[in-house]
Amino acid sequence: MAMTKNMRRFLAAVDELMDRPMGTEGMGLLWGEPGEGKSTSIAYVVNAMDGIYARAMSSWTVTSMLGYLCRELGGQRMLRRADMVDFIVEQLAENKRPIFIDEADHLFDKPKKFEMAEALRDIYDISGCPIILCGMEDIARTVQAHGRFARRITQWVEFTGIDLDDARAVADELCEVGVADCLLAHLHSSARGNIGRMVIGLSKIERMGKASGIGRVTHEQWGDRELFYDQPIFTTRPTRNGG
Amino acid sequence: MTHPDLLSLLRQKVTEYNREMGQGGQSRVAEELGYSSAAISQALSGKYRGNLNNLLTRVEEVYGNSTVDCPGLGETITLGKCSQWRKKPFAATNPLRVHMYRACRNCNRR
């Protein structure tokens, strides 16, 4: 796991939520573009802090959400929502653990009337355990429009693109083949600092380096090969009858 | 850790808890390990008729500080954490858990 600046900020935010002074609210929100490493960081932090980790799904209702939380806490899904809330709060009272909800955009789905977000707010209010929501770039706006909820969020963490120092750390951590500074700069600029894309590029560089037995790949050796797997756009393909 | 080491660790925990609360150290240890108080007593006096190996493994998981390399997480974790992962039933609550369910089943430490 490469310790990027994003990651450090997120860890610090969760730490602060865990031992916040009495009377301050303790919900967190993490957001960012796709591929900025949000989910990867959550998986790491959950492990490090013994958190409860659930990934929201489009099919979730309040009942299923509570059921998943119960199972994460070592229990079983129950028939009544209130019973499950009781169970969850009881477990959290015994052992204070942060709750992480990934893909939290689903909690704010319009047709479901924010019911799930409200249920989470209930759990948070009674148990006092920090709840950290994680979602795409729009979630911050949605939450802000929802005053009751926004008031409780004291840690707003946005994941932005990584800089060259972080890129170096990621390359050293993930790539078994050396990456020269010139190629890293090329990768960093063509991925526009997006860590998810850089990981894809690094895996291609690693494969190329291993296949041709190069210990340290430079930009010159890489040439103008494609760094990513995105589909080429089919505008230049000739039609069948030559036109 | 070897068997004598683990037995002395068990004994040490019982006396430590006894000192803290005056009494009841053995039953607290028993509860934390998931064994009966009688089993702990018998293990300490060398009269345990069950599988001592299993009991001592549990002691190492709960009180020991030995670590293992986890292939699923790709990092070094404590044996206690390893056993927590291994004992989790399947639940599709998050991608990590599904990944670890598969990783633990393919791991030789079961």
Coordinates of C-alpha atoms in Angstrom, one line a residue:
Chain A
M1 CA 0.0 0.0 0.0
A2 CA 1.6 3.2 -1.1
M3 CA 1.2 6.1 1.4
T4 CA 0.0 9.0 -0.8
K5 CA -0.9 12.4 0.5
N6 CA -4.6 11.6 -0.1
M7 CA -4.2 8.5 2.0
R8 CA -2.5 10.4 4.8
R9 CA -5.2 13.1 4.9
F10 CA -7.9 10.4 5.0
L11 CA -6.2 8.5 7.8
A12 CA -5.8 11.7 9.8
A13 CA -9.5 12.6 9.3
V14 CA -10.7 9.1 10.5
D15 CA -8.4 9.4 13.5
E16 CA -9.8 12.8 14.4
L17 CA -13.4 11.4 14.1
M18 CA -12.5 8.5 16.4
D19 CA -11.2 10.6 19.2
R20 CA -13.2 13.8 18.8
P21 CA -14.1 15.9 21.9
M22 CA -17.5 15.5 23.5
G23 CA -20.2 17.5 21.7
T24 CA -18.7 17.6 18.3
E25 CA -20.3 15.8 15.5
G26 CA -18.5 12.9 13.9
M27 CA -19.5 12.0 10.4
G28 CA -17.1 12.1 7.5
L29 CA -17.4 12.4 3.8
L30 CA -14.9 11.2 1.2
W31 CA -15.4 12.0 -2.4
G32 CA -13.5 12.2 -5.7
E33 CA -13.5 11.3 -9.3
P34 CA -13.5 7.6 -10.4
G35 CA -10.1 6.0 -10.0
E36 CA -8.6 8.3 -7.4
G37 CA -8.2 5.3 -5.1
K38 CA -11.1 5.9 -2.7
S39 CA -12.2 2.3 -2.4
T40 CA -8.6 1.0 -2.1
S41 CA -7.9 3.5 0.7
I42 CA -11.1 2.5 2.5
A43 CA -10.2 -1.2 2.3
Y44 CA -6.8 -0.4 3.9
V45 CA -8.2 1.9 6.6
V46 CA -10.9 -0.6 7.5
N47 CA -8.3 -3.2 8.2
A48 CA -6.0 -0.8 10.1
M49 CA -8.8 0.6 12.3
D50 CA -11.0 -2.5 12.6
G51 CA -13.9 -0.7 11.0
I52 CA -17.2 -2.0 9.7
Y53 CA -17.2 -1.9 5.9
A54 CA -20.3 -2.1 3.7
R55 CA -20.6 -1.3 0.0
A56 CA -23.9 0.2 -0.8
M57 CA -25.7 -1.3 -3.8
S58 CA -28.3 0.0 -6.1
S59 CA -30.7 -2.7 -4.9
W60 CA -30.4 -1.7 -1.2
T61 CA -33.4 -0.7 0.8
V62 CA -33.3 0.3 4.5
T63 CA -34.0 -3.3 5.5
S64 CA -31.3 -4.7 3.4
M65 CA -28.8 -2.1 4.5
L66 CA -29.5 -2.8 8.1
G67 CA -29.2 -6.6 7.3
Y68 CA -25.8 -6.1 5.8
L69 CA -24.6 -4.1 8.8
C70 CA -25.8 -6.8 11.1
R71 CA -23.9 -9.4 9.2
E72 CA -20.8 -7.3 9.2
L73 CA -21.1 -7.1 13.0
G74 CA -21.4 -10.9 13.3
G75 CA -25.1 -11.2 13.5
Q76 CA -27.9 -12.1 11.3
R77 CA -30.5 -10.2 9.3
M78 CA -33.7 -9.8 11.2
L79 CA -37.3 -9.2 10.1
R80 CA -37.9 -5.9 11.8
R81 CA -35.9 -2.8 11.1
A82 CA -36.1 -1.5 14.7
D83 CA -34.7 -4.9 16.0
M84 CA -31.7 -4.6 13.7
V85 CA -31.0 -1.0 14.7
D86 CA -31.1 -2.2 18.3
F87 CA -28.7 -5.0 17.6
I88 CA -26.3 -2.7 15.7
V89 CA -26.3 0.0 18.4
E90 CA -25.8 -2.6 21.1
Q91 CA -22.8 -4.1 19.3
L92 CA -21.3 -0.6 18.7
A93 CA -21.8 0.3 22.3
E94 CA -19.7 -2.6 23.4
N95 CA -17.0 -1.8 20.9
K96 CA -16.7 1.6 19.3
R97 CA -15.8 1.1 15.6
P98 CA -16.1 3.4 12.7
I99 CA -18.6 2.5 9.9
F100 CA -17.5 3.0 6.3
I101 CA -20.1 3.0 3.5
D102 CA -18.6 2.9 0.0
E103 CA -20.6 4.0 -3.1
A104 CA -22.8 6.0 -0.7
D105 CA -24.4 7.7 -3.7
H106 CA -27.0 4.9 -3.6
L107 CA -28.1 6.2 -0.1
F108 CA -29.2 9.4 -1.7
D109 CA -31.2 7.8 -4.6
K110 CA -34.2 10.1 -5.2
P111 CA -37.0 7.5 -5.5
K112 CA -35.9 6.1 -2.1
K113 CA -36.4 9.5 -0.5
F114 CA -33.1 9.4 1.4
E115 CA -34.6 6.8 3.8
M116 CA -31.3 4.9 4.1
A117 CA -29.3 8.1 4.9
E118 CA -31.9 8.8 7.6
A119 CA -31.6 5.3 9.0
L120 CA -27.8 5.8 9.2
R121 CA -28.3 9.1 10.9
D122 CA -30.4 7.4 13.5
I123 CA -27.6 4.8 14.2
Y124 CA -25.0 7.6 14.3
D125 CA -27.1 9.7 16.7
I126 CA -27.7 6.9 19.2
S127 CA -24.4 5.1 19.0
G128 CA -22.1 8.1 18.5
C129 CA -19.8 6.0 16.3
P130 CA -18.3 7.8 13.4
I131 CA -19.8 7.1 10.0
I132 CA -17.7 7.8 6.9
L133 CA -19.5 8.0 3.6
C134 CA -17.7 7.6 0.3
G135 CA -19.0 8.6 -3.1
M136 CA -18.4 10.1 -6.4
E137 CA -17.8 13.8 -7.1
D138 CA -21.5 14.7 -6.9
I139 CA -22.1 13.4 -3.5
A140 CA -20.7 16.5 -1.7
R141 CA -23.3 18.6 -3.5
T142 CA -26.2 16.2 -2.7
V143 CA -25.2 16.1 0.9
Q144 CA -24.9 19.8 1.2
A145 CA -28.5 20.2 -0.1
H146 CA -29.5 18.0 2.8
G147 CA -29.0 20.3 5.8
R148 CA -29.7 17.9 8.6
F149 CA -27.1 15.6 7.3
A150 CA -24.5 18.1 6.3
R151 CA -24.5 19.6 9.8
R152 CA -23.2 16.3 11.2
I153 CA -20.3 16.0 8.8
T154 CA -17.2 17.5 10.3
Q155 CA -14.6 15.9 8.0
W156 CA -14.8 16.6 4.3
V157 CA -12.0 14.9 2.4
E158 CA -11.7 15.2 -1.3
F159 CA -9.4 12.9 -3.2
T160 CA -7.5 14.8 -5.9
G161 CA -4.9 13.7 -8.4
I162 CA -1.6 12.6 -7.1
D163 CA 1.7 14.5 -7.7
L164 CA 5.0 13.2 -9.0
D165 CA 6.3 12.3 -5.5
D166 CA 3.3 10.2 -4.8
A167 CA 3.6 8.7 -8.3
R168 CA 7.1 7.6 -7.5
A169 CA 6.0 6.0 -4.3
V170 CA 3.2 4.1 -6.1
A171 CA 5.6 2.9 -8.8
D172 CA 8.2 1.7 -6.3
E173 CA 5.5 -0.1 -4.3
L174 CA 3.6 -1.8 -7.1
C175 CA 5.9 -2.2 -10.1
E176 CA 8.4 -5.0 -10.0
V177 CA 10.3 -3.4 -12.8
G178 CA 12.1 -0.1 -12.4
V179 CA 10.5 2.9 -13.9
A180 CA 12.8 5.8 -15.0
D181 CA 11.9 9.3 -14.1
C182 CA 11.2 10.3 -17.7
L183 CA 8.7 7.4 -18.2
L184 CA 7.1 8.1 -14.9
A185 CA 6.6 11.8 -15.8
H186 CA 5.0 10.7 -19.2
L187 CA 2.7 8.2 -17.4
H188 CA 1.8 10.8 -14.8
S189 CA 0.9 13.4 -17.4
S190 CA -1.0 11.1 -19.6
A191 CA -3.0 9.7 -16.7
R192 CA -3.5 13.3 -15.5
G193 CA -2.5 12.3 -12.0
N194 CA -5.2 9.7 -11.7
I195 CA -3.9 6.9 -9.6
G196 CA -6.2 4.2 -10.9
R197 CA -5.0 4.8 -14.5
M198 CA -1.4 4.9 -13.3
V199 CA -1.8 1.5 -11.8
I200 CA -3.0 0.1 -15.1
G201 CA -0.1 1.8 -16.9
L202 CA 2.3 0.4 -14.4
S203 CA 1.1 -3.1 -14.9
K204 CA 1.6 -2.7 -18.7
I205 CA 5.1 -1.3 -18.1
E206 CA 5.9 -4.2 -15.7
R207 CA 4.8 -6.8 -18.3
M208 CA 6.8 -5.1 -21.1
G209 CA 9.9 -4.8 -18.9
K210 CA 9.7 -8.5 -17.8
A211 CA 9.0 -9.8 -21.3
S212 CA 12.0 -8.0 -22.7
G213 CA 14.2 -8.4 -19.7
I214 CA 14.7 -4.7 -19.0
G215 CA 15.4 -3.9 -15.3
R216 CA 14.6 -0.2 -15.6
V217 CA 12.3 1.0 -18.4
T218 CA 12.9 4.5 -19.8
H219 CA 10.6 6.6 -21.9
E220 CA 12.8 5.9 -25.0
Q221 CA 12.4 2.2 -24.6
W222 CA 8.7 2.5 -24.0
G223 CA 8.3 4.5 -27.2
D224 CA 4.8 5.5 -28.1
R225 CA 3.1 2.3 -26.9
E226 CA -0.4 2.6 -25.4
L227 CA -0.3 3.0 -21.6
F228 CA -4.0 2.1 -21.0
Y229 CA -6.5 -0.4 -22.3
D230 CA -9.2 2.1 -23.4
Q231 CA -11.0 1.2 -26.6
P232 CA -9.8 3.0 -29.6
I233 CA -12.4 5.1 -31.2
F234 CA -13.7 3.5 -34.4
T235 CA -13.9 6.6 -36.5
T236 CA -11.0 5.7 -38.8
R237 CA -12.2 2.2 -39.7
P238 CA -12.8 1.9 -43.4
T239 CA -16.3 0.7 -44.4
R240 CA -16.8 -2.5 -46.2
N241 CA -17.4 -1.1 -49.7
G242 CA -14.4 1.1 -49.6
G243 CA -16.2 4.3 -48.8
Chain B
M1 CA 5.5 -20.5 20.1
T2 CA 6.0 -23.8 21.7
H3 CA 3.6 -25.6 24.1
P4 CA 5.3 -24.8 27.3
D5 CA 5.6 -21.1 26.3
L6 CA 1.8 -21.0 25.6
L7 CA 1.0 -22.7 28.8
S8 CA 3.0 -20.2 30.8
L9 CA 1.4 -17.4 28.8
L10 CA -2.0 -18.8 29.8
R11 CA -1.0 -19.1 33.4
Q12 CA 0.4 -15.5 33.3
K13 CA -2.9 -14.2 31.9
V14 CA -4.9 -15.8 34.6
T15 CA -2.7 -14.4 37.4
E16 CA -2.7 -11.0 35.7
Y17 CA -6.5 -10.9 35.7
N18 CA -6.7 -12.2 39.2
R19 CA -4.4 -9.4 40.4
E20 CA -6.6 -6.8 38.6
M21 CA -9.9 -7.9 40.0
G22 CA -9.0 -10.0 43.0
Q23 CA -10.6 -13.1 41.6
G24 CA -12.3 -14.6 38.5
G25 CA -9.2 -14.5 36.3
Q26 CA -9.7 -18.0 35.1
S27 CA -13.3 -17.5 34.1
R28 CA -12.5 -14.3 32.3
V29 CA -9.7 -16.0 30.3
A30 CA -12.1 -18.9 29.6
E31 CA -14.7 -16.5 28.2
E32 CA -12.2 -14.7 26.1
L33 CA -10.9 -18.0 24.6
G34 CA -14.4 -19.5 24.2
Y35 CA -13.6 -22.4 26.5
S36 CA -15.1 -23.5 29.8
S37 CA -13.5 -22.5 33.0
A38 CA -13.0 -26.1 33.9
A39 CA -11.1 -26.7 30.7
I40 CA -8.7 -23.9 31.5
S41 CA -8.2 -25.3 35.0
Q42 CA -7.5 -28.7 33.6
A43 CA -5.1 -27.4 31.0
L44 CA -3.1 -25.5 33.6
S45 CA -2.8 -28.6 35.9
G46 CA -2.0 -30.9 32.9
K47 CA -5.2 -32.9 33.1
Y48 CA -7.0 -31.6 30.1
R49 CA -8.5 -34.6 28.3
G50 CA -9.5 -32.7 25.1
N51 CA -7.2 -31.6 22.3
L52 CA -4.6 -29.4 24.1
N53 CA -3.2 -28.4 20.7
N54 CA -6.5 -26.7 19.7
L55 CA -6.7 -24.9 23.1
L56 CA -3.2 -23.6 22.9
T57 CA -3.6 -22.5 19.4
R58 CA -6.5 -20.4 20.6
V59 CA -4.3 -19.0 23.4
E60 CA -1.8 -17.9 20.8
E61 CA -4.5 -16.4 18.6
V62 CA -6.0 -14.3 21.4
Y63 CA -3.0 -13.4 23.6
G64 CA 0.1 -14.1 21.5
N65 CA 1.7 -11.6 19.3
S66 CA 3.0 -13.9 16.5
T67 CA 2.3 -12.6 13.0
V68 CA 1.6 -14.3 9.7
D69 CA 2.1 -13.1 6.1
C70 CA -1.4 -12.9 4.7
P71 CA -1.5 -13.6 0.9
G72 CA -5.0 -12.2 0.7
L73 CA -4.2 -8.8 2.1
G74 CA -0.6 -8.8 1.0
E75 CA 0.7 -7.7 4.3
T76 CA 1.7 -9.0 7.7
I77 CA -1.1 -9.4 10.2
T78 CA -1.4 -10.9 13.7
L79 CA -2.5 -14.4 14.1
G80 CA -5.6 -13.2 15.9
K81 CA -6.6 -11.1 12.9
C82 CA -5.9 -14.0 10.6
S83 CA -8.3 -16.2 12.7
Q84 CA -10.9 -13.5 12.6
W85 CA -10.9 -13.5 8.9
R86 CA -10.8 -17.3 8.6
K87 CA -13.9 -17.6 10.8
K88 CA -16.1 -15.1 9.0
P89 CA -18.9 -16.7 7.1
F90 CA -19.5 -15.6 3.5
A91 CA -21.4 -12.4 3.2
A92 CA -21.5 -10.1 0.2
T93 CA -21.2 -6.9 2.3
N94 CA -18.1 -5.5 0.7
P95 CA -15.6 -6.5 -2.0
L96 CA -12.8 -7.0 0.5
R97 CA -14.8 -9.6 2.4
V98 CA -15.7 -11.6 -0.7
H99 CA -12.0 -11.4 -1.8
M100 CA -10.8 -12.6 1.7
Y101 CA -13.4 -15.4 1.8
R102 CA -11.9 -16.8 -1.3
A103 CA -8.3 -16.1 -0.2
C104 CA -8.8 -17.8 3.1
R105 CA -10.2 -20.9 1.5
N106 CA -7.2 -21.2 -0.7
C107 CA -4.7 -20.5 2.1
N108 CA -3.0 -23.5 3.8
R109 CA -3.5 -21.9 7.2
R110 CA -6.9 -23.3 8.1

